[in-house]
Coordinates of C-alpha atoms in Angstrom, one line a residue:
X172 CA -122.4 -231.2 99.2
X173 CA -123.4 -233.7 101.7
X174 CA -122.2 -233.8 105.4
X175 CA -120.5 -237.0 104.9
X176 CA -118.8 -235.9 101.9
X177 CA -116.8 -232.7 103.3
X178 CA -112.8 -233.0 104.4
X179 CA -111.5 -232.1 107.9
X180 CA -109.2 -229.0 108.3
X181 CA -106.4 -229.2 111.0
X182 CA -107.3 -227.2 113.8
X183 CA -105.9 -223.9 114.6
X184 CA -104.1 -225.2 117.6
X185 CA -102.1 -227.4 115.2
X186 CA -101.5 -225.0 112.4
X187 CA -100.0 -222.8 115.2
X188 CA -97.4 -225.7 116.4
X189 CA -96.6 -226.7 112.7
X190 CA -95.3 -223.3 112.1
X191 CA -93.3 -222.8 115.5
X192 CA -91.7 -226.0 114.7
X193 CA -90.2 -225.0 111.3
X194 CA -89.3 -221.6 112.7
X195 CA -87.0 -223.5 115.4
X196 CA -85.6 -225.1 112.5
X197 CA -84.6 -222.8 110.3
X198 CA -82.9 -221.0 113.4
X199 CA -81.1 -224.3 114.6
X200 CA -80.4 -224.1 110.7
X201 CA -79.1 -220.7 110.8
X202 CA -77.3 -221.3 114.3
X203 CA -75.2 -224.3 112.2
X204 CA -74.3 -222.1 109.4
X205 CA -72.9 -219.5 112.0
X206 CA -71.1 -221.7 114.3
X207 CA -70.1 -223.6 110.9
X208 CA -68.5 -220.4 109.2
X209 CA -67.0 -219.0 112.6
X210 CA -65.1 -222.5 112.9
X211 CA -64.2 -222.5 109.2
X212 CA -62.5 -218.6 110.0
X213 CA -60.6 -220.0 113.4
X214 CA -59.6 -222.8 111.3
X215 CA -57.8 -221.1 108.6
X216 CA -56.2 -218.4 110.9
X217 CA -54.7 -221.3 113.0
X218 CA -53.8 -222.4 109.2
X219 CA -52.2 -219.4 108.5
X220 CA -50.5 -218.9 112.2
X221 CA -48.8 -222.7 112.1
X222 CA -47.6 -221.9 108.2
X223 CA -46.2 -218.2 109.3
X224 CA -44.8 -219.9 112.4
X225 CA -42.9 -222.6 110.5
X226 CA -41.3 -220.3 108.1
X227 CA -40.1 -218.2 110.8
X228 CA -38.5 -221.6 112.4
X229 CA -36.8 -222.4 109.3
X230 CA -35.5 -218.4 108.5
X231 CA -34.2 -218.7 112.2
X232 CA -32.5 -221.9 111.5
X233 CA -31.1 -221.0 108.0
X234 CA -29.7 -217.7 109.8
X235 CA -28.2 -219.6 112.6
X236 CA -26.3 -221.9 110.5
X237 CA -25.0 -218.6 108.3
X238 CA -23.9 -216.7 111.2
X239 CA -21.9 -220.2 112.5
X240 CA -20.4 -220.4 109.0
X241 CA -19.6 -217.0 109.4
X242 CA -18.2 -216.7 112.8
X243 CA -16.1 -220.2 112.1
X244 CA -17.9 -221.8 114.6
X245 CA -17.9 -225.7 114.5
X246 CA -20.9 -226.3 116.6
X247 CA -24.9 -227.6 115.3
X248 CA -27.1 -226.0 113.5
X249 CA -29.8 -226.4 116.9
X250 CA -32.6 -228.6 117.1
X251 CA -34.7 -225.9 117.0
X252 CA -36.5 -226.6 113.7
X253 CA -37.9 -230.1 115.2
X254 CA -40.2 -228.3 116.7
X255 CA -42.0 -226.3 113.6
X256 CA -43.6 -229.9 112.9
X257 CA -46.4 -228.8 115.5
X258 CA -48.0 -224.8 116.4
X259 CA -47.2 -225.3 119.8
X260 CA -43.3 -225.5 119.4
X261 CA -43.1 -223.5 116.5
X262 CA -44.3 -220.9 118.6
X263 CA -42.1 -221.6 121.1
X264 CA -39.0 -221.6 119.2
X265 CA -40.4 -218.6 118.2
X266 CA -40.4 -216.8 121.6
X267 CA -37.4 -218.3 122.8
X268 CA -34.9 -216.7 119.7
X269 CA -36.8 -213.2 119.1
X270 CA -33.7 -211.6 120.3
X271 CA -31.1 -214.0 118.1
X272 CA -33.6 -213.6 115.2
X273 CA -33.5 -209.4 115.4
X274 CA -29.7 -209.4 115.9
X275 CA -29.4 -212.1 113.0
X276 CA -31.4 -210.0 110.7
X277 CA -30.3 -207.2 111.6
X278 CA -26.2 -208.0 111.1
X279 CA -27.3 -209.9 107.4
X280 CA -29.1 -206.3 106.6
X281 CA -26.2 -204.8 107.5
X282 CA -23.4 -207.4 105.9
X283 CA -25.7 -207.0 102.3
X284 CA -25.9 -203.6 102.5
X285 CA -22.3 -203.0 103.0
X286 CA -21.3 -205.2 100.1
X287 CA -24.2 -203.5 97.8
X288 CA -22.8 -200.3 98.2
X289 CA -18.8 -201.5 98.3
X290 CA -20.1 -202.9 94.9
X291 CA -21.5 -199.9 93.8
X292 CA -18.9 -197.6 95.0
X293 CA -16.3 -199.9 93.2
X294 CA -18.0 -199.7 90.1
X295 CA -18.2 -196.4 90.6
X296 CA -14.6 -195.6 90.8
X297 CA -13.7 -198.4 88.0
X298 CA -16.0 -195.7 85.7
X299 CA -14.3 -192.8 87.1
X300 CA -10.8 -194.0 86.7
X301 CA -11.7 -195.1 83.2
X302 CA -13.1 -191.8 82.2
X303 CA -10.3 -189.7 84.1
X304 CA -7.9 -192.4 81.3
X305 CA -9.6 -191.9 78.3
X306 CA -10.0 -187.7 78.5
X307 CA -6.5 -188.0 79.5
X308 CA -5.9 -190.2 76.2
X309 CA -8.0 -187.7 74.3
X310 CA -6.7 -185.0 75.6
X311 CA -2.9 -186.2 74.9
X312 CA -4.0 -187.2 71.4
X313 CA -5.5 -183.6 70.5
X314 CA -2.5 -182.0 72.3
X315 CA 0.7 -184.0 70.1
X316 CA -2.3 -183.4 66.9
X317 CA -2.1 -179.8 67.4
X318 CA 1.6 -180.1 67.8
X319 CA 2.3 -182.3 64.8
X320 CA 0.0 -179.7 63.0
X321 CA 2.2 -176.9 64.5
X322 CA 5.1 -178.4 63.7
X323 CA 4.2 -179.1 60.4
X324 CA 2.9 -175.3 59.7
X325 CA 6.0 -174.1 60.9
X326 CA 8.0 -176.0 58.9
X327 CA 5.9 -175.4 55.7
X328 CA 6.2 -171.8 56.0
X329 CA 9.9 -171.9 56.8
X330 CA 9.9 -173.3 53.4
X331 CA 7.4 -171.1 51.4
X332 CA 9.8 -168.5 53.3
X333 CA 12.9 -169.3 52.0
X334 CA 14.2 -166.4 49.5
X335 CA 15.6 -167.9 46.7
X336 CA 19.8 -167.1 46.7
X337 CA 19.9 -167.2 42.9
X338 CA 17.7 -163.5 42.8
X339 CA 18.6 -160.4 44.9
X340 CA 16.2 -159.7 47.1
X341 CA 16.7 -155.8 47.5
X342 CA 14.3 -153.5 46.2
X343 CA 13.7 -149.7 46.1
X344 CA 11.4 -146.6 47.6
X345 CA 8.7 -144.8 45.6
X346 CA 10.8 -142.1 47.0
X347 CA 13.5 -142.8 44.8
X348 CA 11.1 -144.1 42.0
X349 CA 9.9 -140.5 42.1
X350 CA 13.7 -139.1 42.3
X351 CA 14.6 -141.0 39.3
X352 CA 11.2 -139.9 37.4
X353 CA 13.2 -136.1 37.0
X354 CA 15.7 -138.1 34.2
X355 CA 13.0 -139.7 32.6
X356 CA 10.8 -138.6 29.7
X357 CA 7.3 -138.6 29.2
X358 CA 7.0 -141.4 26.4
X359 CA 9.6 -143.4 27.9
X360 CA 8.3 -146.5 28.8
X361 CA 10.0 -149.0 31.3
X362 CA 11.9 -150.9 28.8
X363 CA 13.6 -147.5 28.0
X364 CA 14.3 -146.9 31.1
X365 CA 16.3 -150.4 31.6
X366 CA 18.4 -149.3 28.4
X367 CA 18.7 -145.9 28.8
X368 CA 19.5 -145.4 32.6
X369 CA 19.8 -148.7 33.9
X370 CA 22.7 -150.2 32.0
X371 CA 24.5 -146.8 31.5
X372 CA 24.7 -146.0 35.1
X373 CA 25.8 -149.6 35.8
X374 CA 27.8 -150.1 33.1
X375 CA 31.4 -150.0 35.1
X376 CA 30.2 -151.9 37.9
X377 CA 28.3 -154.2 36.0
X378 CA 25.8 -154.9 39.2
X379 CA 22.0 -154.4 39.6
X380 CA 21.3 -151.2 39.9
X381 CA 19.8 -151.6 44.2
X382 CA 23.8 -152.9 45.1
X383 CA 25.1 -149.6 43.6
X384 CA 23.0 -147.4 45.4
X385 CA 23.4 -150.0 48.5
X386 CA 27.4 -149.1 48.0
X387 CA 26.8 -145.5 47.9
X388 CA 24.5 -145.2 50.3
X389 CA 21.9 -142.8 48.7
X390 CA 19.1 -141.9 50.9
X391 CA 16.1 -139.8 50.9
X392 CA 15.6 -136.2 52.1
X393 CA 14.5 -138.1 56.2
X394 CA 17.6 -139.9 55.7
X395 CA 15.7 -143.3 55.1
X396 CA 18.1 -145.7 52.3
X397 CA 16.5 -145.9 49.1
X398 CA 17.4 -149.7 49.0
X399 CA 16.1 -152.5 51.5
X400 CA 15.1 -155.8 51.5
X401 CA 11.4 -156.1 49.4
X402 CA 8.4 -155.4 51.2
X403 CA 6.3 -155.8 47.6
X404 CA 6.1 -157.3 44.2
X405 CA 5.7 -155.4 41.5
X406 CA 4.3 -157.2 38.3
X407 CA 3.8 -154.6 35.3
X408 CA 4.3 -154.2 31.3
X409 CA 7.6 -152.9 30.0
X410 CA 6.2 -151.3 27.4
X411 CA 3.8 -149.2 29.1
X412 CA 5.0 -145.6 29.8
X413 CA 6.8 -145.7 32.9
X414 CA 5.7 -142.2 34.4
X415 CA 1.9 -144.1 35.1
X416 CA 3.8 -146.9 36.7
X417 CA 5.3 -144.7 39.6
X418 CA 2.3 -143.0 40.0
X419 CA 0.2 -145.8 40.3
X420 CA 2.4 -147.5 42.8
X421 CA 2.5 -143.8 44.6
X422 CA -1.3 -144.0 45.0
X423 CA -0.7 -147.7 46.5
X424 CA 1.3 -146.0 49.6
X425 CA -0.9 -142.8 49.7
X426 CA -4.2 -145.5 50.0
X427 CA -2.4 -148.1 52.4
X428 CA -0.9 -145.5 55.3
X429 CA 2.2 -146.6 54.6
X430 CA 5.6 -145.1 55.6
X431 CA 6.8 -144.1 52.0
X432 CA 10.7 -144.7 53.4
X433 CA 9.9 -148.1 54.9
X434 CA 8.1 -149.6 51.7
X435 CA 10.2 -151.7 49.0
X436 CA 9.4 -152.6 45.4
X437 CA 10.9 -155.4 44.1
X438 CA 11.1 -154.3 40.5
X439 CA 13.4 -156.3 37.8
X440 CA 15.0 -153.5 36.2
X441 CA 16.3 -152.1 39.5
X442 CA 16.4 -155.6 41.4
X443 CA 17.9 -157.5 39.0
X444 CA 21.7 -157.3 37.0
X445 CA 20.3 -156.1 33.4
X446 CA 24.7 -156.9 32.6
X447 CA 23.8 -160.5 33.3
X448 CA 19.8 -161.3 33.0
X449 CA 19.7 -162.8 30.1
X450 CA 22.0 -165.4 30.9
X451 CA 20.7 -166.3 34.1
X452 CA 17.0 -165.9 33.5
X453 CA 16.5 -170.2 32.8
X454 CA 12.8 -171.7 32.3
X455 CA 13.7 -173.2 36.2
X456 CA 14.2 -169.7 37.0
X457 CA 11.0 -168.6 35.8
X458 CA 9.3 -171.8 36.8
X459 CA 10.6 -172.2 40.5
X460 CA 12.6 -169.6 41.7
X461 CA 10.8 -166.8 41.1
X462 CA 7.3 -167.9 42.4
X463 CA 9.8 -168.3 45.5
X464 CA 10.3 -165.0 46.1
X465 CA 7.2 -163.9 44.8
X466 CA 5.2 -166.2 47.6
X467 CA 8.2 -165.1 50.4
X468 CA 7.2 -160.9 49.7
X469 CA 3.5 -162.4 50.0

């Protein structure tokens, strides 16, 4: 290309200039943004300081007027919340009632706390009293329960316990069962022994056979009676011999320990008047009175 066609190129000088001219810029740029952001951060703490400064003013205020309303006291609330319209008197409001604000805090601390735990306590011993009333309750229900139930026991089996008066209630020792057994054959069964001992002994007296030897007082070779009242009921066949019927009930005293002079069988033939049984002996008998005495030697 020709001389009079080629373009200038800024000299070096100027090129140098140019580029020391957008550094200082960019720093004046950067300087803005600092100074920019600092002011934005001192702006938004004074923000928060006048905000924090007027609710303290107002708290103050609010607790004057409480503690006025407490004490009785007639007077203003203060002019003191005038000043939270600006930072300046906020703050000095501020400064000025530290010591009324601490003691004011401090003495409503103090008055909820007390009534929180009066509360509580009250409660407390509303819950106790009610439980102390209600174990008490409990207790007195179980306690006239158990005594109704008592009651009730003890009068049932003073019932079941009553000995019918219509049957005598005396009966007789395997000692004189076995006394007895010397007049009576071998093949003699019960039955036999009802009509041939029984009645003939009786016959004058016309009594069961325990109230004669009751009357003449027969006793054993100890001395023990061979009558008293019936420790034992003996149910059995009449027509079975009655030789196996002492021995069996012997065997019953030999396997319980018992005291052979102290034990009473409560046997019909010897228990009962054989003049008169057949006469007296009803269904009702059978029916009631017996199971009586039956559930009373029980």
């Amino acid at each position: 290309m020709g001389s009079g066609g080629s373009t200038s190129r800024p000299s070096t000088a100027d090129g140098n200039q140019s580029e020391e001219d957008v550094e200082d810029k960019v720093q004046k740029v950067l300087s803005l943004h600092a100074k920019g952001k600092e002011h934005n951060s001192e702006k938004q703490f004074l923000r928060q300081s006048m905000s924090k400064s007027k609710l303290q003013v107002r708290l103050q205020k609010r607790q004057s007027q409480a503690a006025l309303r407490l004490s009785g006291s007639g007077g203003d609330g203060g002019d003191g919340g005038d000043g939270g319209d600006g930072g300046d008197g906020g703050s000095a409001t501020m400064e000025s009632g530290a010591t009324e604000e601490t003691e004011l805090n401090g003495a409503s601390f103090f008055l909820v706390k007390e009534k929180t735990k009066k509360s509580k306590k009250k409660k407390k011993d509303k819950k106790d009293r009610k439980d102390k009333k209600d174990k008490k309750e409990k207790k007195d229900s179980k306690k006239d329960s158990k005594s109704d139930k008592k009651k009730k026991h003890k009068k049932s089996k003073k019932n079941k316990n009553m000995w019918p008066s219509e049957i005598p209630r005396n009966g007789v020792t395997i000692r004189f069962l076995q006394q007895i057994l010397g007049r009576v054959k071998p093949e003699m069964s019960s039955s036999n022994v009802c009509h041939g001992l029984v009645k003939p002994d009786t016959a004058n007296s016309k009594v069961p056979y325990t109230h004669m030897l009751e009357t003449e007082k027969r006793a054993d070779y100890h001395g023990n009676s061979f009558v008293g009242p019936a420790t034992h009921f003996v149910s059995y066949c009449q027509d079975e011999p009655f030789d196996q019927l002492v021995s069996a009930l012997d065997v019953f005293v030999n396997l319980s320990g018992s005291n052979p002079g102290k034990v009473f069988f409560w046997l019909d033939i010897f228990s009962l008047n054989q003049h008169t049984s057949s006469v007296s002996i009803t269904h009702d008998w059978l029916r009631n009175s017996l199971p009586s005495a039956i559930g009373y030697v029980s």
